[in-house]
Amino acid sequence: MLRRVLISAAAAASLLVLGVPPAAHAADGIRTPSKPSYTVTLSSNTSGTTWTGHESVTFTNASADPLTEVYLRLWDNAHGSCPSTPITVTNVTGGTPSALSAGCTAMKITLPAALAQNQSASVGFDLSIVVPSGADRFGRDGSYNFVGNALPVLAVRDASGWHLDPYTNNGESFYALISDYDVTLDHPTSLLVPATGTSVDTPGASGRTVTRATAKNVREFAWGAGPFTKTTSTTTTGVTVNVYRVSSISSSSASSMMTTAKNALVAHAGRFGAFPYAEVDVVLDNNFWFGGMEYPGFVLDVISSTALAHELAHQWWYGIVGDDEYTSPWLDESFADYATDLYNGLSGTNCWNSVSWQSSAEKITNSMAYWDAHPSRYSTVVYGYGKCALHDLRRAIGTTAMENLLRNYAAAHWYGVSTTADFKAAAQAATSADLSSFWTTHRIDG
Ligand SMILES: [Zn+2]
């Protein structure tokens, strides 16, 4: 992790004029740049494998610390061999770009003038995306393209400084503040384009369709493009669910997954708070090397109701209630798996009896840096032990207290970012029992 860069001498001088010592601001820790608003216009080739166009983002410095630069995360450059990369950013406006860093997944853009607190600015750039081969969250499976994490997004600066953590293929290292997206995708009419947000199609040039997807209060934007078969239904709570399937998946499998999607969305909303978006796209392909992958309003999944319930639980745990997925992956994965157990009517009876730590360093709350060094233990500990710890917490404080805890904790961090310390404080506030030994026993540190 890189530490915060020093503020410029000029900015420090202006702070001294105001009578505020710079050192006080260095510890402010407010997450910034905040309220990013992305506008993207992309056009694809005939197969939907390359996308070119323009992206701009407007943001505000929420921190009392001046903002002298921003960083774009070009996450999918981890899929290339740096410096040969699938995501290309050129013609940057609104700042001066530096050479790519963090394995080509970060681009520093120095702003022309430091932004004071509550000041806003924009940067823009031309963008090219080339989807690589492979049934992946960023990849092409035959004629089907999956375009996750491809749009450059703003890195976060907080009490730890700039977050320029590496990409991980074992899970996620994405950490983004709540944002708005307005994305226009010009593509062949023969390709359907499931996407984050609510989409409206209009005719484009001959043989082409323009899909405009808008999404408010989401952390990322993902889409797909291919000759999918699409079915649509609506939950009892009024959320539109679109299921897109590749040609090798049967209509009966898709229908079964549609039922799971609707039921899981309603069940999770009942437990964690009403689903705040109008539409969810579920994209099915049994060739993915993973069970599923979550994006706001857009999930990739194999035919597995458990995987789908898990990815849809991420709409709350990571999506609505954000977390730093690199530092605290358990805050979304353990919670998504716990939600999936509840959806499946499982209570984790005696699950802690099977816990067997591999070392004294192994903890549920370890970061992806640890799990990338111990990949064989990631799923066992973060998903398995993590959800069991939450079952045990419910047994420790009582079912009603646990239900209220999760609902109130979600409400307290709705569209925000939570930390392990935030969750522990919320849990402790939900019970008169002292949870200190519970956290120690369950290796929940922070
Ligand atoms: Zn997950």
Tab-separated table of C-alpha atoms and ligand atoms in Angstrom:
chain	number	residue	atom	x	y	z
A	1	MET	CA	0.000	0.000	0.000
A	2	LEU	CA	1.314	3.415	-0.899
A	3	ARG	CA	1.192	6.090	1.695
A	4	ARG	CA	-0.378	9.451	1.173
A	5	VAL	CA	1.676	11.833	-0.932
A	6	LEU	CA	2.840	15.030	0.733
A	7	ILE	CA	0.671	18.034	0.050
A	8	SER	CA	2.260	20.731	-2.048
A	9	ALA	CA	4.138	23.610	-0.442
A	10	ALA	CA	1.640	26.083	-1.846
A	11	ALA	CA	-1.301	24.193	-0.397
A	12	ALA	CA	0.475	23.871	2.937
A	13	ALA	CA	1.107	27.603	2.964
A	14	SER	CA	-2.535	28.390	2.331
A	15	LEU	CA	-3.527	26.090	5.170
A	16	LEU	CA	-1.101	27.871	7.482
A	17	VAL	CA	-2.656	31.176	6.476
A	18	LEU	CA	-5.952	29.734	7.645
A	19	GLY	CA	-4.273	28.876	10.923
A	20	VAL	CA	-4.750	25.132	10.534
A	21	PRO	CA	-1.623	23.014	10.883
A	22	PRO	CA	-1.172	20.688	7.899
A	23	ALA	CA	-0.436	17.803	10.224
A	24	ALA	CA	-4.014	17.913	11.471
A	25	HIS	CA	-5.270	17.446	7.910
A	26	ALA	CA	-2.893	14.618	7.179
A	27	ALA	CA	-4.938	12.476	9.539
A	28	ASP	CA	-8.359	13.559	8.337
A	29	GLY	CA	-8.930	10.227	6.591
A	30	ILE	CA	-12.119	11.284	4.819
A	31	ARG	CA	-12.699	9.070	1.784
A	32	THR	CA	-12.203	11.046	-1.383
A	33	PRO	CA	-12.696	11.876	-4.260
A	34	SER	CA	-16.383	11.553	-3.535
A	35	LYS	CA	-19.562	11.527	-5.590
A	36	PRO	CA	-17.924	10.466	-8.853
A	37	SER	CA	-20.221	10.915	-11.817
A	38	TYR	CA	-19.129	9.011	-14.903
A	39	THR	CA	-20.214	9.732	-18.478
A	40	VAL	CA	-19.137	7.147	-21.013
A	41	THR	CA	-19.761	6.782	-24.735
A	42	LEU	CA	-18.425	3.638	-26.420
A	43	SER	CA	-18.910	1.982	-29.772
A	44	SER	CA	-18.137	-1.676	-30.437
A	45	ASN	CA	-16.910	-3.600	-33.424
A	46	THR	CA	-19.204	-6.175	-35.044
A	47	SER	CA	-18.379	-8.889	-32.500
A	48	GLY	CA	-18.488	-6.719	-29.369
A	49	THR	CA	-14.872	-7.577	-28.598
A	50	THR	CA	-13.486	-4.053	-28.861
A	51	TRP	CA	-15.011	-0.856	-27.531
A	52	THR	CA	-13.707	2.601	-28.228
A	53	GLY	CA	-14.880	6.038	-27.230
A	54	HIS	CA	-14.640	8.518	-24.393
A	55	GLU	CA	-15.071	8.599	-20.641
A	56	SER	CA	-15.202	11.530	-18.265
A	57	VAL	CA	-15.688	11.726	-14.534
A	58	THR	CA	-16.622	14.620	-12.297
A	59	PHE	CA	-15.751	14.359	-8.603
A	60	THR	CA	-15.586	16.370	-5.401
A	61	ASN	CA	-12.861	16.522	-2.792
A	62	ALA	CA	-14.670	15.557	0.414
A	63	SER	CA	-11.541	15.837	2.530
A	64	ALA	CA	-10.076	18.875	4.260
A	65	ASP	CA	-6.779	17.702	2.780
A	66	PRO	CA	-6.209	19.276	-0.628
A	67	LEU	CA	-6.587	16.906	-3.532
A	68	THR	CA	-3.633	17.404	-5.843
A	69	GLU	CA	-4.120	14.300	-7.973
A	70	VAL	CA	-6.460	11.467	-8.668
A	71	TYR	CA	-5.734	7.898	-9.744
A	72	LEU	CA	-7.620	5.910	-12.317
A	73	ARG	CA	-7.751	2.180	-11.699
A	74	LEU	CA	-7.409	0.255	-14.941
A	75	TRP	CA	-8.171	-3.048	-13.273
A	76	ASP	CA	-8.424	-5.152	-16.388
A	77	ASN	CA	-4.870	-4.376	-17.371
A	78	ALA	CA	-4.049	-7.191	-14.962
A	79	HIS	CA	-5.374	-9.436	-17.744
A	80	GLY	CA	-2.670	-8.246	-20.112
A	81	SER	CA	1.084	-8.445	-19.847
A	82	CYS	CA	2.061	-4.936	-18.849
A	83	PRO	CA	2.896	-2.764	-20.763
A	84	SER	CA	0.844	-4.572	-23.412
A	85	THR	CA	-2.624	-4.059	-22.017
A	86	PRO	CA	-6.292	-4.441	-22.989
A	87	ILE	CA	-7.334	-1.039	-21.576
A	88	THR	CA	-5.860	2.046	-23.197
A	89	VAL	CA	-6.354	5.579	-21.904
A	90	THR	CA	-5.183	8.467	-24.112
A	91	ASN	CA	-5.730	12.191	-24.624
A	92	VAL	CA	-6.308	12.923	-20.938
A	93	THR	CA	-7.919	16.269	-20.217
A	94	GLY	CA	-8.337	17.978	-16.860
A	95	GLY	CA	-4.922	16.925	-15.571
A	96	THR	CA	-1.517	15.577	-16.447
A	97	PRO	CA	-1.204	11.788	-16.638
A	98	SER	CA	1.818	9.893	-15.332
A	99	ALA	CA	3.100	6.576	-16.580
A	100	LEU	CA	1.033	3.566	-15.536
A	101	SER	CA	1.871	2.036	-12.149
A	102	ALA	CA	0.711	-0.904	-10.023
A	103	GLY	CA	1.278	-3.364	-12.857
A	104	CYS	CA	-0.397	-1.051	-15.375
A	105	THR	CA	-3.583	-0.968	-13.244
A	106	ALA	CA	-3.191	2.614	-12.015
A	107	MET	CA	-2.736	5.941	-13.734
A	108	LYS	CA	-1.963	9.034	-11.695
A	109	ILE	CA	-3.446	12.247	-13.042
A	110	THR	CA	-2.051	15.397	-11.461
A	111	LEU	CA	-4.682	18.115	-11.282
A	112	PRO	CA	-3.825	21.588	-12.595
A	113	ALA	CA	-4.578	23.046	-9.161
A	114	ALA	CA	-5.194	21.425	-5.805
A	115	LEU	CA	-8.859	20.977	-4.998
A	116	ALA	CA	-9.876	22.344	-1.631
A	117	GLN	CA	-12.596	20.673	0.402
A	118	ASN	CA	-15.931	20.550	-1.436
A	119	GLN	CA	-14.419	21.742	-4.703
A	120	SER	CA	-15.137	19.713	-7.820
A	121	ALA	CA	-13.244	18.926	-10.993
A	122	SER	CA	-13.403	16.635	-13.997
A	123	VAL	CA	-10.998	14.546	-15.978
A	124	GLY	CA	-11.687	12.991	-19.364
A	125	PHE	CA	-9.932	10.648	-21.737
A	126	ASP	CA	-10.283	8.523	-24.802
A	127	LEU	CA	-10.756	4.869	-23.964
A	128	SER	CA	-10.141	1.614	-25.785
A	129	ILE	CA	-11.136	-1.802	-24.429
A	130	VAL	CA	-10.138	-5.098	-26.031
A	131	VAL	CA	-11.863	-8.093	-24.473
A	132	PRO	CA	-9.496	-11.081	-24.205
A	133	SER	CA	-10.372	-14.699	-24.860
A	134	GLY	CA	-11.691	-16.711	-21.918
A	135	ALA	CA	-14.937	-17.316	-20.025
A	136	ASP	CA	-14.058	-14.790	-17.357
A	137	ARG	CA	-15.429	-11.665	-15.705
A	138	PHE	CA	-13.430	-9.828	-18.346
A	139	GLY	CA	-13.331	-12.213	-21.245
A	140	ARG	CA	-14.922	-13.671	-24.320
A	141	ASP	CA	-16.533	-17.092	-24.463
A	142	GLY	CA	-17.201	-17.805	-28.115
A	143	SER	CA	-19.463	-15.019	-29.324
A	144	TYR	CA	-20.267	-13.818	-25.797
A	145	ASN	CA	-18.333	-10.960	-24.211
A	146	PHE	CA	-18.241	-10.212	-20.491
A	147	VAL	CA	-16.955	-6.758	-19.724
A	148	GLY	CA	-16.461	-6.409	-15.970
A	149	ASN	CA	-14.104	-3.874	-14.336
A	150	ALA	CA	-13.212	-2.477	-17.760
A	151	LEU	CA	-14.225	1.127	-17.200
A	152	PRO	CA	-11.468	3.084	-15.473
A	153	VAL	CA	-12.662	4.162	-12.022
A	154	LEU	CA	-11.296	6.562	-9.432
A	155	ALA	CA	-9.091	5.125	-6.709
A	156	VAL	CA	-9.957	6.009	-3.112
A	157	ARG	CA	-7.840	8.061	-0.702
A	158	ASP	CA	-8.630	7.543	2.967
A	159	ALA	CA	-6.820	7.385	6.301
A	160	SER	CA	-4.380	4.898	4.761
A	161	GLY	CA	-3.628	7.200	1.830
A	162	TRP	CA	-4.233	6.235	-1.767
A	163	HIS	CA	-5.428	2.689	-2.315
A	164	LEU	CA	-3.383	1.315	-5.183
A	165	ASP	CA	-3.627	-2.330	-4.231
A	166	PRO	CA	-2.934	-4.982	-6.852
A	167	TYR	CA	-5.578	-6.840	-8.805
A	168	THR	CA	-6.321	-10.289	-7.432
A	169	ASN	CA	-7.655	-13.193	-9.395
A	170	ASN	CA	-8.525	-15.028	-6.175
A	171	GLY	CA	-11.268	-12.581	-5.313
A	172	GLU	CA	-11.690	-8.843	-5.483
A	173	SER	CA	-9.551	-5.844	-4.668
A	174	PHE	CA	-12.057	-3.313	-5.930
A	175	TYR	CA	-12.702	-0.399	-3.599
A	176	ALA	CA	-14.918	2.339	-4.943
A	177	LEU	CA	-17.113	5.046	-3.488
A	178	ILE	CA	-20.745	5.332	-4.475
A	179	SER	CA	-21.045	6.823	-7.958
A	180	ASP	CA	-23.402	7.682	-10.797
A	181	TYR	CA	-23.007	6.282	-14.302
A	182	ASP	CA	-24.425	7.371	-17.642
A	183	VAL	CA	-23.124	4.918	-20.226
A	184	THR	CA	-24.003	4.882	-23.921
A	185	LEU	CA	-23.076	1.695	-25.779
A	186	ASP	CA	-23.380	1.641	-29.576
A	187	HIS	CA	-23.377	-1.962	-30.793
A	188	PRO	CA	-24.692	-4.283	-33.502
A	189	THR	CA	-28.410	-4.916	-33.077
A	190	SER	CA	-27.664	-8.664	-33.196
A	191	LEU	CA	-25.842	-8.380	-29.857
A	192	LEU	CA	-27.859	-7.964	-26.675
A	193	VAL	CA	-26.145	-5.832	-24.057
A	194	PRO	CA	-27.029	-6.605	-20.429
A	195	ALA	CA	-25.625	-3.890	-18.182
A	196	THR	CA	-25.592	-2.278	-14.776
A	197	GLY	CA	-28.449	0.167	-14.291
A	198	THR	CA	-31.591	0.726	-16.286
A	199	SER	CA	-31.221	0.502	-20.050
A	200	VAL	CA	-33.100	2.152	-22.894
A	201	ASP	CA	-32.443	1.069	-26.488
A	202	THR	CA	-32.792	3.352	-29.500
A	203	PRO	CA	-31.986	2.659	-33.156
A	204	GLY	CA	-28.470	3.613	-34.224
A	205	ALA	CA	-26.844	3.558	-37.629
A	206	SER	CA	-27.891	0.814	-40.025
A	207	GLY	CA	-27.909	-2.528	-38.199
A	208	ARG	CA	-26.914	-0.974	-34.906
A	209	THR	CA	-28.580	-0.175	-31.606
A	210	VAL	CA	-27.649	2.411	-29.014
A	211	THR	CA	-28.137	1.197	-25.447
A	212	ARG	CA	-28.071	3.929	-22.838
A	213	ALA	CA	-27.680	2.581	-19.317
A	214	THR	CA	-28.021	4.888	-16.356
A	215	ALA	CA	-27.290	3.936	-12.777
A	216	LYS	CA	-27.318	6.102	-9.691
A	217	ASN	CA	-25.610	5.183	-6.425
A	218	VAL	CA	-23.544	2.242	-7.641
A	219	ARG	CA	-19.839	1.490	-7.260
A	220	GLU	CA	-19.033	-0.011	-10.632
A	221	PHE	CA	-20.487	-0.538	-14.062
A	222	ALA	CA	-20.275	-3.796	-16.020
A	223	TRP	CA	-21.873	-5.103	-19.160
A	224	GLY	CA	-21.935	-7.978	-21.603
A	225	ALA	CA	-22.453	-8.270	-25.329
A	226	GLY	CA	-23.505	-11.289	-27.318
A	227	PRO	CA	-26.350	-13.121	-29.013
A	228	PHE	CA	-27.952	-13.933	-25.656
A	229	THR	CA	-31.493	-15.182	-25.178
A	230	LYS	CA	-33.299	-12.878	-22.776
A	231	THR	CA	-36.240	-13.460	-20.473
A	232	THR	CA	-37.774	-10.862	-18.193
A	233	SER	CA	-39.875	-11.045	-15.070
A	234	THR	CA	-40.651	-8.910	-12.023
A	235	THR	CA	-40.284	-9.625	-8.315
A	236	THR	CA	-43.212	-9.287	-5.943
A	237	THR	CA	-41.531	-6.068	-4.825
A	238	GLY	CA	-41.437	-4.598	-8.342
A	239	VAL	CA	-37.806	-5.167	-9.340
A	240	THR	CA	-37.323	-6.085	-13.011
A	241	VAL	CA	-35.130	-9.167	-13.432
A	242	ASN	CA	-33.660	-9.966	-16.836
A	243	VAL	CA	-32.025	-13.345	-17.336
A	244	TYR	CA	-29.612	-13.550	-20.271
A	245	ARG	CA	-28.336	-16.963	-21.262
A	246	VAL	CA	-25.780	-18.251	-23.715
A	247	SER	CA	-27.007	-20.733	-26.325
A	248	SER	CA	-25.759	-23.809	-24.440
A	249	ILE	CA	-28.076	-23.136	-21.481
A	250	SER	CA	-31.611	-24.499	-21.645
A	251	SER	CA	-34.727	-22.434	-21.180
A	252	SER	CA	-35.686	-24.593	-18.185
A	253	SER	CA	-32.361	-23.864	-16.453
A	254	ALA	CA	-32.827	-20.177	-17.139
A	255	SER	CA	-36.368	-20.333	-15.811
A	256	SER	CA	-35.192	-22.004	-12.616
A	257	MET	CA	-32.499	-19.350	-12.170
A	258	MET	CA	-35.084	-16.626	-12.757
A	259	THR	CA	-37.143	-18.038	-9.892
A	260	THR	CA	-34.062	-18.110	-7.650
A	261	ALA	CA	-33.145	-14.555	-8.599
A	262	LYS	CA	-36.567	-13.194	-7.765
A	263	ASN	CA	-36.880	-15.128	-4.514
A	264	ALA	CA	-33.362	-14.239	-3.357
A	265	LEU	CA	-33.792	-10.535	-4.107
A	266	VAL	CA	-37.001	-10.464	-2.083
A	267	ALA	CA	-35.535	-12.523	0.780
A	268	HIS	CA	-32.350	-10.442	1.040
A	269	ALA	CA	-34.350	-7.203	0.893
A	270	GLY	CA	-36.515	-8.430	3.751
A	271	ARG	CA	-33.432	-9.000	5.872
A	272	PHE	CA	-31.143	-6.124	4.901
A	273	GLY	CA	-33.322	-3.337	3.513
A	274	ALA	CA	-35.410	-2.684	0.411
A	275	PHE	CA	-33.557	-3.121	-2.880
A	276	PRO	CA	-33.068	0.444	-4.132
A	277	TYR	CA	-32.605	-0.207	-7.851
A	278	ALA	CA	-35.175	-0.891	-10.555
A	279	GLU	CA	-33.431	-3.634	-12.497
A	280	VAL	CA	-31.076	-6.596	-12.185
A	281	ASP	CA	-29.485	-8.480	-15.077
A	282	VAL	CA	-28.433	-12.094	-14.485
A	283	VAL	CA	-26.062	-13.409	-17.152
A	284	LEU	CA	-25.747	-17.193	-17.353
A	285	ASP	CA	-22.856	-19.162	-18.807
A	286	ASN	CA	-21.781	-22.536	-17.450
A	287	ASN	CA	-18.257	-22.095	-18.800
A	288	PHE	CA	-17.176	-19.547	-16.165
A	289	TRP	CA	-14.260	-20.843	-14.100
A	290	PHE	CA	-15.989	-19.375	-11.026
A	291	GLY	CA	-19.496	-19.866	-9.658
A	292	GLY	CA	-20.473	-16.256	-10.063
A	293	MET	CA	-19.319	-12.671	-10.028
A	294	GLU	CA	-21.072	-9.645	-8.650
A	295	TYR	CA	-21.483	-6.174	-10.089
A	296	PRO	CA	-24.132	-3.610	-9.257
A	297	GLY	CA	-27.343	-4.699	-10.970
A	298	PHE	CA	-25.415	-7.217	-13.044
A	299	VAL	CA	-24.243	-10.666	-12.029
A	300	LEU	CA	-22.475	-13.424	-13.911
A	301	ASP	CA	-23.413	-16.936	-12.862
A	302	VAL	CA	-23.237	-20.604	-13.694
A	303	ILE	CA	-26.386	-22.682	-13.203
A	304	SER	CA	-26.341	-22.812	-9.414
A	305	SER	CA	-29.032	-21.382	-7.189
A	306	THR	CA	-26.584	-21.127	-4.285
A	307	ALA	CA	-24.082	-19.174	-6.377
A	308	LEU	CA	-26.830	-16.864	-7.612
A	309	ALA	CA	-28.203	-16.229	-4.115
A	310	HIS	CA	-24.633	-15.416	-3.067
A	311	GLU	CA	-23.985	-12.968	-5.931
A	312	LEU	CA	-27.315	-11.254	-5.353
A	313	ALA	CA	-26.505	-10.905	-1.638
A	314	HIS	CA	-23.480	-8.911	-2.801
A	315	GLN	CA	-25.930	-6.293	-4.057
A	316	TRP	CA	-26.145	-5.363	-0.347
A	317	TRP	CA	-22.737	-6.534	0.921
A	318	TYR	CA	-20.199	-4.718	-1.272
A	319	GLY	CA	-22.743	-2.872	-3.440
A	320	ILE	CA	-25.037	-0.904	-1.138
A	321	VAL	CA	-22.832	-1.321	1.938
A	322	GLY	CA	-19.375	-0.838	0.500
A	323	ASP	CA	-16.088	-2.125	1.807
A	324	ASP	CA	-12.443	-2.121	0.884
A	325	GLU	CA	-12.470	-5.521	-0.766
A	326	TYR	CA	-8.695	-5.845	-0.721
A	327	THR	CA	-8.250	-5.051	2.969
A	328	SER	CA	-11.404	-6.674	4.345
A	329	PRO	CA	-12.790	-9.251	1.940
A	330	TRP	CA	-14.740	-10.921	4.743
A	331	LEU	CA	-16.991	-7.848	5.025
A	332	ASP	CA	-18.654	-8.806	1.774
A	333	GLU	CA	-17.865	-12.514	1.261
A	334	SER	CA	-18.717	-13.845	4.731
A	335	PHE	CA	-21.861	-11.738	4.768
A	336	ALA	CA	-22.925	-12.844	1.276
A	337	ASP	CA	-22.431	-16.474	2.253
A	338	TYR	CA	-24.307	-15.968	5.521
A	339	ALA	CA	-27.186	-14.397	3.578
A	340	THR	CA	-27.124	-17.385	1.218
A	341	ASP	CA	-27.358	-19.806	4.136
A	342	LEU	CA	-30.346	-17.902	5.507
A	343	TYR	CA	-31.941	-17.956	2.062
A	344	ASN	CA	-31.388	-21.718	1.920
A	345	GLY	CA	-32.744	-22.207	5.444
A	346	LEU	CA	-29.372	-23.266	6.851
A	347	SER	CA	-28.414	-22.262	10.373
A	348	GLY	CA	-24.795	-23.433	10.530
A	349	THR	CA	-25.461	-25.783	13.423
A	350	ASN	CA	-22.153	-26.973	14.921
A	351	CYS	CA	-20.253	-25.462	12.001
A	352	TRP	CA	-17.579	-24.027	14.296
A	353	ASN	CA	-16.682	-27.571	15.394
A	354	SER	CA	-15.070	-28.148	12.003
A	355	VAL	CA	-12.865	-25.049	12.189
A	356	SER	CA	-9.186	-25.944	12.071
A	357	TRP	CA	-6.760	-23.048	11.806
A	358	GLN	CA	-3.694	-23.653	9.714
A	359	SER	CA	-1.530	-21.168	11.607
A	360	SER	CA	-1.657	-18.477	14.273
A	361	ALA	CA	-1.580	-15.862	11.496
A	362	GLU	CA	-4.730	-17.142	9.839
A	363	LYS	CA	-7.756	-14.941	10.604
A	364	ILE	CA	-11.165	-14.394	9.068
A	365	THR	CA	-10.322	-10.701	8.749
A	366	ASN	CA	-7.065	-11.083	6.838
A	367	SER	CA	-6.547	-9.047	3.663
A	368	MET	CA	-6.202	-10.275	0.095
A	369	ALA	CA	-2.447	-9.832	0.474
A	370	TYR	CA	-2.586	-12.735	2.922
A	371	TRP	CA	-5.027	-14.797	0.861
A	372	ASP	CA	-3.025	-14.323	-2.335
A	373	ALA	CA	-0.133	-15.891	-0.419
A	374	HIS	CA	-2.439	-18.641	0.957
A	375	PRO	CA	-4.967	-19.073	-1.866
A	376	SER	CA	-5.973	-22.604	-0.896
A	377	ARG	CA	-7.326	-21.269	2.425
A	378	TYR	CA	-9.241	-18.229	1.157
A	379	SER	CA	-12.576	-19.904	0.514
A	380	THR	CA	-12.403	-22.145	3.580
A	381	VAL	CA	-11.679	-19.323	6.010
A	382	VAL	CA	-13.339	-16.226	4.560
A	383	TYR	CA	-16.462	-17.903	3.206
A	384	GLY	CA	-16.767	-20.978	5.396
A	385	TYR	CA	-15.429	-19.874	8.777
A	386	GLY	CA	-16.692	-16.364	8.112
A	387	LYS	CA	-20.307	-17.311	7.632
A	388	CYS	CA	-20.076	-19.726	10.542
A	389	ALA	CA	-18.813	-16.888	12.741
A	390	LEU	CA	-21.924	-14.908	11.800
A	391	HIS	CA	-24.135	-17.904	12.628
A	392	ASP	CA	-22.345	-18.094	15.973
A	393	LEU	CA	-22.831	-14.377	16.526
A	394	ARG	CA	-26.554	-14.892	15.995
A	395	ARG	CA	-26.511	-17.682	18.550
A	396	ALA	CA	-24.542	-15.456	20.943
A	397	ILE	CA	-26.767	-12.381	20.801
A	398	GLY	CA	-30.082	-13.956	19.773
A	399	THR	CA	-31.941	-14.166	16.476
A	400	THR	CA	-33.942	-10.959	16.876
A	401	ALA	CA	-30.880	-8.949	17.895
A	402	MET	CA	-28.956	-10.355	14.911
A	403	GLU	CA	-31.741	-9.483	12.493
A	404	ASN	CA	-31.912	-5.949	13.862
A	405	LEU	CA	-28.124	-5.664	13.846
A	406	LEU	CA	-27.803	-6.481	10.147
A	407	ARG	CA	-30.725	-4.259	9.145
A	408	ASN	CA	-29.454	-1.316	11.199
A	409	TYR	CA	-25.830	-1.847	10.184
A	410	ALA	CA	-26.868	-1.822	6.516
A	411	ALA	CA	-28.922	1.340	7.049
A	412	ALA	CA	-26.040	3.056	8.853
A	413	HIS	CA	-23.674	2.419	5.928
A	414	TRP	CA	-26.190	2.593	3.066
A	415	TYR	CA	-24.258	3.799	-0.013
A	416	GLY	CA	-21.260	4.278	2.271
A	417	VAL	CA	-18.284	2.166	3.288
A	418	SER	CA	-18.017	-0.058	6.332
A	419	THR	CA	-14.995	-1.425	8.151
A	420	THR	CA	-14.444	-4.370	10.465
A	421	ALA	CA	-14.296	-1.916	13.379
A	422	ASP	CA	-17.649	-0.462	12.308
A	423	PHE	CA	-19.236	-3.908	12.257
A	424	LYS	CA	-17.800	-4.907	15.610
A	425	ALA	CA	-19.031	-1.688	17.182
A	426	ALA	CA	-22.506	-2.204	15.709
A	427	ALA	CA	-22.598	-5.795	16.975
A	428	GLN	CA	-21.456	-4.783	20.439
A	429	ALA	CA	-24.134	-2.085	20.542
A	430	ALA	CA	-26.758	-4.714	19.703
A	431	THR	CA	-26.203	-6.789	22.832
A	432	SER	CA	-25.522	-6.410	26.531
A	433	ALA	CA	-23.093	-9.336	26.363
A	434	ASP	CA	-19.388	-8.510	26.140
A	435	LEU	CA	-18.292	-9.734	22.718
A	436	SER	CA	-14.527	-9.364	23.323
A	437	SER	CA	-13.903	-13.071	23.704
A	438	PHE	CA	-16.217	-13.817	20.781
A	439	TRP	CA	-14.035	-11.746	18.432
A	440	THR	CA	-10.875	-13.370	19.788
A	441	THR	CA	-12.215	-16.903	19.462
A	442	HIS	CA	-13.478	-16.253	15.948
A	443	ARG	CA	-10.345	-14.375	14.911
A	444	ILE	CA	-12.175	-11.245	13.873
A	445	ASP	CA	-9.593	-8.499	14.271
A	446	GLY	CA	-9.906	-4.840	13.529
B	1	ZN	ZN	-18.777	-13.410	-3.290
